[in-house]
Coordinates of C-alpha atoms and ligand atoms in Angstrom, one line a residue:
M225 CA 12.0 -17.6 -26.0
T226 CA 14.9 -16.6 -23.4
I227 CA 14.0 -17.0 -19.9
K228 CA 15.1 -13.7 -17.7
Q229 CA 16.2 -15.0 -14.6
Q230 CA 17.2 -13.4 -11.1
F231 CA 20.2 -11.9 -10.0
I232 CA 21.3 -13.2 -6.4
D233 CA 25.0 -12.6 -5.0
G234 CA 26.7 -11.1 -8.5
K235 CA 25.3 -14.1 -11.0
W236 CA 21.9 -14.7 -12.9
V237 CA 20.1 -17.6 -11.7
H238 CA 17.4 -19.4 -12.5
S239 CA 14.8 -19.7 -9.7
N240 CA 15.2 -23.1 -7.5
S241 CA 11.3 -24.5 -8.2
N242 CA 12.3 -23.7 -12.0
K243 CA 8.6 -22.6 -12.7
V244 CA 8.2 -20.1 -15.3
R245 CA 6.1 -16.8 -15.7
N246 CA 4.5 -15.6 -18.9
I247 CA 4.7 -11.6 -19.2
I248 CA 1.7 -10.2 -20.8
N249 CA 1.3 -7.2 -22.9
P250 CA -2.2 -5.2 -22.0
F251 CA -2.9 -3.9 -25.3
N252 CA -3.3 -7.6 -26.7
Q253 CA -2.5 -10.2 -24.7
E254 CA 0.6 -11.6 -26.6
V255 CA 3.3 -13.0 -24.3
I256 CA 6.2 -10.6 -24.5
A257 CA 8.3 -12.6 -22.1
Q258 CA 9.2 -15.2 -19.6
V259 CA 10.7 -15.0 -16.2
T260 CA 12.0 -17.5 -13.9
E261 CA 9.0 -17.5 -10.9
S262 CA 11.3 -17.3 -7.7
D263 CA 10.0 -18.6 -4.6
E264 CA 10.8 -18.1 -0.6
S265 CA 14.2 -20.6 -1.0
D266 CA 14.9 -17.7 -3.4
A267 CA 14.2 -15.0 -1.6
K268 CA 16.4 -16.9 1.5
S269 CA 19.3 -17.0 -0.5
A270 CA 19.1 -13.4 -1.9
I271 CA 18.5 -12.0 1.7
T272 CA 21.5 -14.1 3.1
A273 CA 23.9 -12.8 0.2
A274 CA 23.0 -9.2 1.0
R275 CA 23.5 -10.1 4.7
K276 CA 27.0 -11.4 3.7
A277 CA 28.3 -8.5 1.7
F278 CA 26.8 -5.7 4.2
D279 CA 28.6 -7.6 7.1
Q280 CA 31.4 -7.9 5.4
G281 CA 31.8 -3.6 4.5
V282 CA 32.2 -3.9 1.1
W283 CA 30.1 -1.6 0.0
S284 CA 29.6 0.7 2.9
S285 CA 32.8 1.0 3.7
T286 CA 33.8 1.9 -0.3
P287 CA 33.7 5.9 0.1
A288 CA 30.7 7.4 -0.3
T289 CA 32.7 9.9 -3.1
E290 CA 33.1 6.2 -5.2
R291 CA 30.0 5.4 -4.1
G292 CA 28.2 8.2 -6.0
Q293 CA 30.2 7.6 -9.0
I294 CA 28.9 4.2 -9.3
V295 CA 25.5 5.6 -8.7
Y296 CA 25.9 7.6 -11.3
K297 CA 27.1 5.5 -14.2
I298 CA 23.9 3.8 -13.5
A299 CA 22.1 6.8 -14.4
D300 CA 24.5 7.4 -17.4
F301 CA 23.2 3.8 -18.4
I302 CA 20.0 4.6 -18.3
A303 CA 20.0 7.3 -20.5
R304 CA 22.3 5.4 -23.1
D305 CA 19.5 2.6 -23.0
R306 CA 16.6 5.2 -22.2
E307 CA 14.8 4.0 -25.8
E308 CA 15.1 0.4 -25.0
L309 CA 13.7 1.1 -21.7
A310 CA 10.5 2.9 -22.6
E311 CA 10.1 0.3 -25.0
L312 CA 10.1 -2.8 -22.5
E313 CA 8.1 -0.2 -20.0
S314 CA 5.3 0.3 -23.1
L315 CA 5.3 -3.3 -23.7
D316 CA 5.0 -4.5 -20.0
T317 CA 2.1 -1.7 -18.8
G318 CA 0.8 -0.1 -22.0
K319 CA 1.5 3.3 -21.5
T320 CA 2.7 5.0 -24.1
M321 CA 6.0 5.6 -25.2
E322 CA 5.6 9.3 -24.7
E323 CA 5.1 8.4 -21.1
S324 CA 7.9 5.6 -20.8
R325 CA 9.9 8.0 -22.2
G326 CA 9.4 10.3 -19.7
D327 CA 9.5 7.8 -16.8
M328 CA 13.1 7.1 -17.8
D329 CA 14.1 10.7 -18.0
D330 CA 12.5 11.0 -14.5
I331 CA 14.4 7.8 -13.4
A332 CA 18.0 9.1 -14.8
G333 CA 17.3 12.6 -13.0
V334 CA 16.9 10.0 -9.5
F335 CA 19.8 8.5 -9.9
R336 CA 21.9 11.2 -10.4
Y337 CA 20.0 13.2 -7.7
Y338 CA 21.1 10.8 -4.9
A339 CA 24.6 10.2 -6.9
E340 CA 25.4 13.6 -6.0
A341 CA 24.1 13.6 -2.9
A342 CA 25.9 10.2 -1.4
D343 CA 29.0 12.6 -0.5
K344 CA 27.2 15.5 0.8
D345 CA 26.3 14.5 4.7
G346 CA 29.3 15.0 7.0
G347 CA 27.3 14.4 10.0
E348 CA 27.3 17.1 12.2
I349 CA 29.4 18.2 15.7
I350 CA 27.6 19.0 18.4
D351 CA 27.8 21.9 20.9
S352 CA 28.4 19.3 23.7
P353 CA 27.0 20.6 27.6
I354 CA 29.7 18.2 28.7
P355 CA 32.9 20.1 29.7
N356 CA 36.1 17.8 27.8
S357 CA 34.2 16.0 25.5
V358 CA 33.3 16.1 21.8
S359 CA 29.8 15.4 20.5
K360 CA 29.3 13.9 17.3
V361 CA 26.9 13.1 14.4
V362 CA 27.0 10.5 11.5
R363 CA 24.9 9.0 9.6
E364 CA 25.4 4.9 9.0
P365 CA 23.8 2.5 6.3
V366 CA 20.7 0.8 7.8
G367 CA 21.7 -2.4 6.7
V368 CA 19.7 -5.2 4.3
C369 CA 16.7 -3.5 2.6
G370 CA 14.2 -5.4 1.0
Q371 CA 12.5 -3.4 -1.6
I372 CA 8.4 -4.3 -2.9
T373 CA 7.5 -2.4 -6.3
P374 CA 4.2 -1.9 -7.7
W375 CA 3.0 -2.4 -11.8
N376 CA 2.3 1.0 -12.7
Y377 CA 5.2 2.8 -12.5
P378 CA 7.7 -0.4 -12.3
L379 CA 11.1 1.1 -13.2
L380 CA 10.3 4.6 -11.5
Q381 CA 8.8 3.3 -8.1
A382 CA 11.9 1.0 -8.0
S383 CA 14.6 3.7 -8.9
W384 CA 12.8 5.7 -5.3
K385 CA 14.4 2.9 -3.6
L386 CA 17.4 1.4 -5.2
A387 CA 19.5 5.2 -6.3
P388 CA 19.0 6.3 -1.8
A389 CA 19.9 2.9 -0.6
L390 CA 22.9 1.9 -3.1
A391 CA 24.0 5.8 -2.3
A392 CA 23.8 5.4 1.5
G393 CA 26.2 2.0 1.6
N394 CA 23.0 -0.5 2.2
T395 CA 22.7 -4.1 0.2
L396 CA 19.3 -5.0 -1.2
I397 CA 16.9 -7.4 -2.2
M398 CA 14.4 -6.1 -4.5
K399 CA 10.8 -7.4 -5.7
P400 CA 9.5 -6.0 -8.5
S401 CA 5.7 -6.7 -9.3
E402 CA 5.7 -9.8 -10.7
I403 CA 3.1 -8.8 -13.9
T404 CA 5.8 -5.9 -14.5
P405 CA 9.4 -6.9 -14.2
L406 CA 11.1 -6.7 -17.3
T407 CA 12.2 -3.0 -17.0
S408 CA 14.0 -4.0 -13.6
I409 CA 16.0 -6.7 -15.0
K410 CA 17.1 -4.5 -17.6
V411 CA 18.4 -2.0 -14.6
F412 CA 20.1 -4.9 -12.5
E413 CA 22.3 -5.3 -15.9
L414 CA 23.1 -1.6 -15.5
I415 CA 23.3 -2.1 -12.3
E416 CA 25.8 -5.2 -12.8
E417 CA 27.9 -3.1 -16.3
A418 CA 28.2 -0.3 -13.3
G419 CA 30.3 -2.1 -10.7
V420 CA 28.4 -2.5 -8.1
P421 CA 30.0 -5.6 -6.2
S422 CA 28.8 -8.8 -5.8
G423 CA 26.0 -9.7 -3.3
V424 CA 25.1 -5.8 -3.0
A425 CA 22.2 -5.7 -5.5
N426 CA 19.8 -8.5 -5.7
L427 CA 16.7 -8.8 -7.6
V428 CA 14.0 -11.8 -6.4
L429 CA 11.7 -12.1 -9.6
G430 CA 8.1 -13.6 -8.3
A431 CA 4.7 -13.6 -6.4
G432 CA 3.9 -10.9 -3.4
N433 CA 2.9 -13.8 -1.3
T434 CA 5.9 -15.7 -1.6
V435 CA 9.1 -14.0 -2.2
G436 CA 7.3 -10.7 -0.7
A437 CA 6.1 -11.9 2.2
E438 CA 9.6 -13.7 3.1
L439 CA 11.8 -10.6 2.5
S440 CA 8.9 -8.6 5.0
V441 CA 9.0 -11.5 7.6
N442 CA 12.8 -12.7 7.4
T443 CA 14.8 -11.3 10.4
D444 CA 18.2 -11.0 8.6
V445 CA 16.3 -8.1 6.9
D446 CA 16.6 -4.5 8.4
L447 CA 14.3 -2.4 6.3
I448 CA 11.5 -3.1 4.4
S449 CA 10.6 -0.9 1.9
F450 CA 7.2 -1.3 -0.2
T451 CA 5.2 0.8 -2.7
G452 CA 1.9 -0.9 -3.4
G453 CA -1.9 -1.0 -1.8
I454 CA -3.0 -0.6 1.3
E455 CA -4.2 -4.0 2.5
T456 CA -0.8 -5.0 1.7
G457 CA 0.6 -2.5 3.1
K458 CA -1.0 -3.5 6.5
K459 CA 0.4 -7.0 6.2
I460 CA 3.5 -5.6 5.8
M461 CA 3.5 -3.4 8.8
Q462 CA 2.3 -7.1 10.8
A463 CA 5.2 -9.0 9.0
A464 CA 8.1 -6.6 9.8
S465 CA 7.0 -6.6 13.5
V466 CA 8.9 -9.5 13.4
N467 CA 12.1 -8.2 14.1
V468 CA 11.2 -4.4 14.3
K469 CA 12.1 -3.7 10.8
K470 CA 12.2 -0.1 10.0
I471 CA 9.6 0.3 7.1
A472 CA 8.8 2.4 4.5
L473 CA 4.9 2.9 3.1
E474 CA 4.2 4.2 0.1
L475 CA 0.6 3.4 -0.5
G476 CA -2.9 4.4 -2.7
G477 CA -4.5 7.8 -2.7
K478 CA -7.9 9.0 -3.3
N479 CA -6.6 12.9 -4.1
P480 CA -9.0 15.6 -4.2
N481 CA -8.5 18.8 -7.2
V482 CA -10.3 21.8 -5.7
V483 CA -11.5 24.4 -8.4
F484 CA -12.4 27.6 -7.0
A485 CA -15.0 29.7 -9.0
D486 CA -12.2 32.3 -10.0
A487 CA -9.4 29.3 -11.1
D488 CA -8.4 29.6 -14.9
F489 CA -11.0 27.5 -16.7
E490 CA -9.4 26.2 -19.7
T491 CA -6.3 25.5 -17.9
A492 CA -8.2 24.1 -14.9
V493 CA -10.2 21.7 -17.1
D494 CA -7.6 20.9 -19.3
Q495 CA -5.2 20.0 -16.1
A496 CA -7.9 17.9 -14.2
M497 CA -8.3 15.5 -17.5
N498 CA -4.1 15.3 -16.7
A499 CA -4.2 14.7 -13.4
V500 CA -6.9 11.8 -13.7
F501 CA -6.2 10.1 -17.3
F502 CA -2.8 9.8 -17.5
H503 CA -1.9 6.0 -17.7
A504 CA -5.4 5.7 -18.2
G505 CA -5.5 6.5 -13.9
Q506 CA -3.4 4.1 -12.7
I507 CA -1.6 6.5 -10.7
C508 CA -1.1 6.5 -6.9
S509 CA -1.6 10.7 -6.9
A510 CA -4.3 10.4 -9.6
G511 CA -6.6 13.7 -9.1
T512 CA -10.3 11.4 -9.5
R513 CA -12.1 13.5 -7.1
L514 CA -12.8 16.7 -8.6
I515 CA -14.3 18.9 -6.0
I516 CA -15.8 22.4 -8.1
E517 CA -17.5 25.6 -7.3
E518 CA -21.5 25.3 -7.4
S519 CA -21.3 28.4 -9.6
I520 CA -18.8 26.7 -12.2
H521 CA -19.7 23.3 -11.7
D522 CA -22.4 23.2 -15.2
E523 CA -20.1 24.4 -17.6
F524 CA -16.9 22.9 -15.8
V525 CA -18.5 19.3 -16.4
S526 CA -19.6 20.0 -19.7
A527 CA -16.1 21.1 -21.4
L528 CA -14.9 18.7 -19.5
V529 CA -17.0 15.6 -20.8
D530 CA -16.6 17.6 -24.3
R531 CA -12.8 16.7 -23.7
V532 CA -12.8 13.5 -22.6
K533 CA -15.1 12.6 -26.0
N534 CA -11.9 13.5 -27.8
I535 CA -9.3 11.3 -26.0
T536 CA -7.8 8.4 -28.0
L537 CA -7.4 5.1 -27.0
G538 CA -5.1 2.6 -28.3
N539 CA -1.8 0.7 -28.5
G540 CA 0.8 2.5 -26.2
F541 CA 3.7 2.5 -29.6
D542 CA 0.8 4.2 -31.9
E543 CA 1.8 8.1 -31.5
A544 CA -2.3 8.8 -31.8
T545 CA -2.6 7.1 -28.7
Q546 CA -3.3 9.3 -25.6
M547 CA -4.4 6.9 -23.2
G548 CA -3.2 2.7 -23.3
P549 CA -4.9 -0.4 -21.3
L550 CA -5.7 -1.0 -18.1
I551 CA -2.8 -3.4 -16.6
S552 CA -4.6 -7.2 -16.4
E553 CA -8.4 -8.8 -16.5
E554 CA -8.3 -8.8 -13.1
H555 CA -8.2 -5.4 -12.7
L556 CA -10.1 -4.5 -15.3
N557 CA -12.6 -6.1 -13.3
K558 CA -12.0 -4.3 -10.3
V559 CA -12.8 -0.9 -11.9
I560 CA -16.1 -2.3 -13.6
N561 CA -17.3 -3.5 -10.5
Y562 CA -15.8 0.2 -8.5
V563 CA -17.7 1.7 -11.4
E564 CA -21.1 -0.2 -11.3
K565 CA -20.8 0.2 -7.3
G566 CA -21.5 3.4 -8.1
K567 CA -24.2 3.6 -10.4
K568 CA -26.2 1.6 -7.9
E569 CA -25.2 4.6 -5.5
G570 CA -26.9 6.8 -7.2
A571 CA -23.9 8.7 -9.4
T572 CA -24.9 9.5 -13.0
I573 CA -22.4 8.8 -15.4
A574 CA -22.2 12.1 -18.0
I575 CA -19.4 10.2 -20.2
G576 CA -17.9 6.7 -20.3
G577 CA -18.9 3.8 -17.6
E578 CA -18.1 1.1 -20.1
R579 CA -15.7 -0.7 -22.2
P580 CA -15.0 0.4 -26.2
E581 CA -16.9 -1.0 -28.6
D582 CA -14.0 -0.5 -31.3
P583 CA -13.2 -3.9 -32.6
K584 CA -9.0 -2.9 -32.8
L585 CA -9.2 -2.5 -28.6
Q586 CA -11.0 -5.9 -27.5
D587 CA -8.0 -7.7 -27.2
G588 CA -7.2 -5.3 -24.4
F589 CA -7.8 -4.3 -21.5
F590 CA -9.4 -1.2 -21.9
Y591 CA -12.2 0.7 -20.2
L592 CA -13.4 4.6 -21.4
P593 CA -12.3 7.8 -19.8
T594 CA -15.4 8.2 -17.4
V595 CA -16.9 11.4 -15.6
I596 CA -19.0 10.5 -12.3
T597 CA -21.7 13.5 -11.4
D598 CA -23.9 14.0 -9.1
C599 CA -21.6 12.4 -6.5
T600 CA -21.4 12.8 -2.4
T601 CA -18.7 12.1 -0.2
D602 CA -20.3 9.5 1.5
M603 CA -20.3 7.5 -1.9
S604 CA -18.2 4.5 -2.3
V605 CA -17.0 5.9 -5.8
V606 CA -15.8 8.8 -3.7
Q607 CA -14.4 7.1 -1.1
D608 CA -12.5 3.9 -2.8
E609 CA -9.3 3.7 -4.7
G610 CA -10.6 2.7 -8.2
F611 CA -7.0 3.2 -10.2
G612 CA -8.5 3.8 -13.4
P613 CA -9.9 6.0 -15.7
V614 CA -12.6 7.3 -13.9
I615 CA -13.0 10.9 -12.7
T616 CA -16.5 11.3 -9.8
V617 CA -17.1 15.3 -9.2
E618 CA -18.4 16.7 -6.0
K619 CA -19.7 20.3 -5.8
F620 CA -19.1 23.4 -3.2
T621 CA -20.2 26.7 -2.4
T622 CA -17.7 27.5 0.7
E623 CA -14.2 27.4 0.7
E624 CA -14.6 25.7 4.2
E625 CA -17.0 23.4 2.5
A626 CA -14.5 22.6 -0.2
I627 CA -11.5 21.7 2.4
N628 CA -13.7 19.1 4.5
L629 CA -14.5 17.6 1.7
A630 CA -10.9 17.4 0.0
N631 CA -9.9 15.8 3.3
D632 CA -13.2 13.6 4.2
S633 CA -11.1 10.4 3.3
I634 CA -8.8 7.7 4.8
Y635 CA -6.0 9.1 2.3
G636 CA -3.9 11.7 2.3
L637 CA -1.2 11.4 -0.5
A638 CA -1.7 14.6 -2.3
G639 CA -4.4 17.0 -3.9
G640 CA -4.8 20.4 -5.9
V641 CA -6.4 23.7 -5.7
W642 CA -7.4 25.9 -8.5
T643 CA -7.5 29.9 -7.9
K644 CA -6.4 33.2 -9.0
D645 CA -6.5 34.1 -5.3
I646 CA -3.3 33.7 -3.7
A647 CA -4.3 34.0 -0.1
K648 CA -7.3 32.0 -0.6
A649 CA -4.6 29.2 -2.4
E650 CA -2.1 29.3 0.9
R651 CA -5.2 28.8 3.0
A652 CA -6.3 25.9 1.8
V653 CA -3.5 24.1 1.5
A654 CA -2.4 24.5 4.8
K655 CA -5.6 22.9 5.4
M656 CA -5.3 20.1 3.4
R657 CA -3.7 16.9 4.9
M658 CA -1.4 15.3 2.9
G659 CA 1.6 14.7 1.8
T660 CA 1.6 16.9 -1.9
V661 CA -0.5 20.1 -2.4
W662 CA -0.4 21.6 -5.5
I663 CA -1.7 25.0 -6.4
N664 CA -2.7 25.4 -9.8
E665 CA -0.7 22.2 -10.9
F666 CA -1.8 18.8 -10.6
N667 CA 1.1 15.8 -10.3
L668 CA 4.3 16.8 -10.8
Y669 CA 7.0 15.5 -8.9
F670 CA 10.9 16.0 -9.3
P671 CA 13.7 14.3 -7.1
H672 CA 14.4 16.9 -4.8
A673 CA 10.9 17.1 -2.9
P674 CA 9.9 15.0 -0.7
W675 CA 7.2 12.3 -1.9
G676 CA 4.8 10.4 0.6
G677 CA 1.4 10.3 2.7
F678 CA -0.3 11.6 5.5
K679 CA -3.1 9.3 7.3
Q680 CA -3.4 5.9 5.7
S681 CA -1.4 6.9 2.2
G682 CA 1.8 5.3 4.0
I683 CA 4.7 6.0 6.4
G684 CA 8.2 7.8 6.0
R685 CA 9.0 9.7 2.7
E686 CA 10.8 8.5 -0.3
L687 CA 13.0 11.5 -2.7
G688 CA 14.8 14.2 -1.5
K689 CA 16.7 14.4 1.7
P690 CA 14.0 12.5 3.6
G691 CA 14.7 10.0 0.8
L692 CA 18.4 9.2 1.6
D693 CA 17.3 9.4 5.6
E694 CA 14.6 6.3 5.2
Y695 CA 18.2 4.5 4.4
Q696 CA 20.1 5.9 7.2
E697 CA 20.5 5.3 10.7
T698 CA 21.7 8.0 13.0
K699 CA 24.6 7.5 15.5
H700 CA 25.8 9.9 17.9
I701 CA 29.2 9.3 19.3
F702 CA 30.5 10.7 22.0
H703 CA 34.2 11.0 23.3
N704 CA 34.9 12.0 26.8
L705 CA 38.9 14.0 26.6
K706 CA 39.1 13.8 30.3
P707 CA 38.0 10.4 31.9
E708 CA 37.8 10.5 35.3
S709 CA 36.3 8.2 38.2
M710 CA 33.0 8.9 39.4
N711 CA 33.0 7.5 42.5
W712 CA 29.7 6.6 42.8
F713 CA 29.7 2.9 44.1
Ligands
LIG1669 N1 2.0 5.9 -2.8 C1 3.0 5.7 -3.7 O1 4.0 6.4 -4.1 C2 2.2 4.9 -4.9 C3 3.1 4.5 -6.0 C4 2.6 3.8 -7.1 C5 1.3 3.0 -6.7 N2 1.6 2.9 -5.2 C6 -0.3 2.0 -4.9 O2 0.2 0.9 -5.4 C7 -1.1 0.3 -6.1 C8 -1.0 -0.5 -6.9 O3 -0.2 -1.6 -7.0 P1 -0.6 -3.2 -7.0 O4 -1.8 -3.5 -7.8 O5 1.0 -3.5 -7.6 O6 0.0 -3.1 -5.0 P2 -0.1 -4.4 -4.6 O7 0.0 -3.7 -3.0 O8 -1.3 -5.6 -5.2 O9 1.3 -5.1 -5.1 C9 2.7 -4.5 -4.8 C10 3.7 -5.2 -4.4 O10 3.5 -5.9 -3.4 C11 3.4 -7.1 -3.7 N3 2.7 -7.7 -2.8 C12 1.2 -8.4 -2.5 N4 1.0 -9.3 -1.8 C13 2.3 -9.1 -0.6 C14 2.6 -9.6 0.3 N5 1.8 -10.1 1.2 N6 4.0 -9.3 1.3 C15 4.6 -8.9 0.0 N7 4.5 -8.7 -0.9 C16 3.3 -8.3 -1.5 C17 3.1 -7.3 -5.3 O11 3.4 -8.7 -5.5 C18 3.9 -5.8 -5.6 O12 5.1 -6.4 -6.2 C19 -2.4 1.4 -5.4 O13 -3.1 1.3 -4.3 C20 -0.9 2.7 -5.6 O14 -2.3 3.5 -5.3 C21 1.4 4.2 -4.4
LIG1670 C1 4.5 8.6 -7.7 N1 4.0 8.3 -8.8 C2 3.2 9.4 -8.8 C3 5.2 8.8 -10.1 C4 3.6 7.9 -9.4 C5 2.1 7.2 -8.3 O1 1.6 6.2 -8.5

């Protein structure tokens, strides 16, 4: 098996340690690839390359239109290699091919969006209050950017960082999750093919506490953009303080899905399932907290349970599969413990709550889609991010109670409301403390609209114009057209 390499200063190279990591298919635990395992010294080499490339101005002084054209080429190559990329993503994460193909389309869309945005900001002229002067504002790249991504949407989360950083003229070092690096490696081949100059985009592969920690603490890095868990986010924030790096954090969520009695019942049931069982619930914005109006609670739970019985678990490459495995044994154990804790706290397992018995699924990290009822807001299953195919159900009787339940969380990533009453929907979302709120929808995102969290779900925004702003410094240029002595001293 060829050992996949890191990409530093325009070259594919082995790590200094020469150590190798096996990459595992979560469906059957087969080794699907071997990658070089970077360490701090590799991260330092990549940072040096990115620093040099930035300081030489090779990319930042390339006209924005030209940068946009190169970023557009990356989008075209992703579209061209869609099937290969989707296969790598499904092998690596266990998600279905349909999901992976959808991800690749979204990813190409993100590169296109930022390619087009690259030359659209000509700065602005300020109406200066000082006579005989010109006051203008320009946007410049931040500098050297460290980018750290998680395993659940490996290339999608990478694209939200790579595309705006490149479009804005930065240099970067990306570190994908050590367990799902395959699509990121492939996209760096496409970045090279598109003609991004050497040293501008660098890829290191390896563990968070070595490579990721070096990116966070190194004073030659100007910005660190991280997507992942809240505890890692806190460590990165602390490390980044050493040189007051700019930080962008996309962290976890425990996302409420509020269903009022007047909602379109069938659609709300169907979408409540999509909200949580897509990618086996391993989605930051999964609608894991179902909050149902009491008058329809029993009927809703019963309809949900009936449909959950029919979810087909299996290999992501099998067209019949609706839900794949969890990412790893370690993560499976976390989900098992999370549900067991809920049981001890008095919640009821309406369906699921264990591993499947099907002999064909025993080599994979599968967990049954699970509905937990009799939940109260103080329970850990309601408050903690389980990150598995598990939905908890709470009841409410008044609009105010529904909103209070929805907001009762340290997180504030996303949430949804289902009702036919337009005024009620608008009242509800106005009070929900989350970065994204959906009315009669769940889990939708697109490149044009910003994404990010209130409260402990993060700092900053990705996607949309704010996603580009993260990678830009704002500079005010004041030009005195009639300089005169002040005669103050
Ligand atoms: N808000 C969002 O948009 C969003 C999107 C996807 C995932 N997530 C969150 O990601 C989490 C799941 O991902 P995960 O388990 O890979 O998260 P994680 O925090 O364990 O790891 C994420 C990345 O951080 C690296 N890392 C680990 N320790 C580090 C350290 N000390 N310093 C620097 N880097 C370090 C890892 O190697 C990995 O690349 C969930 O909480 C999920 O909600 C959030
Ligand atoms: C941001 N999103 C929804 C694509 C993936 C979250 O895990």
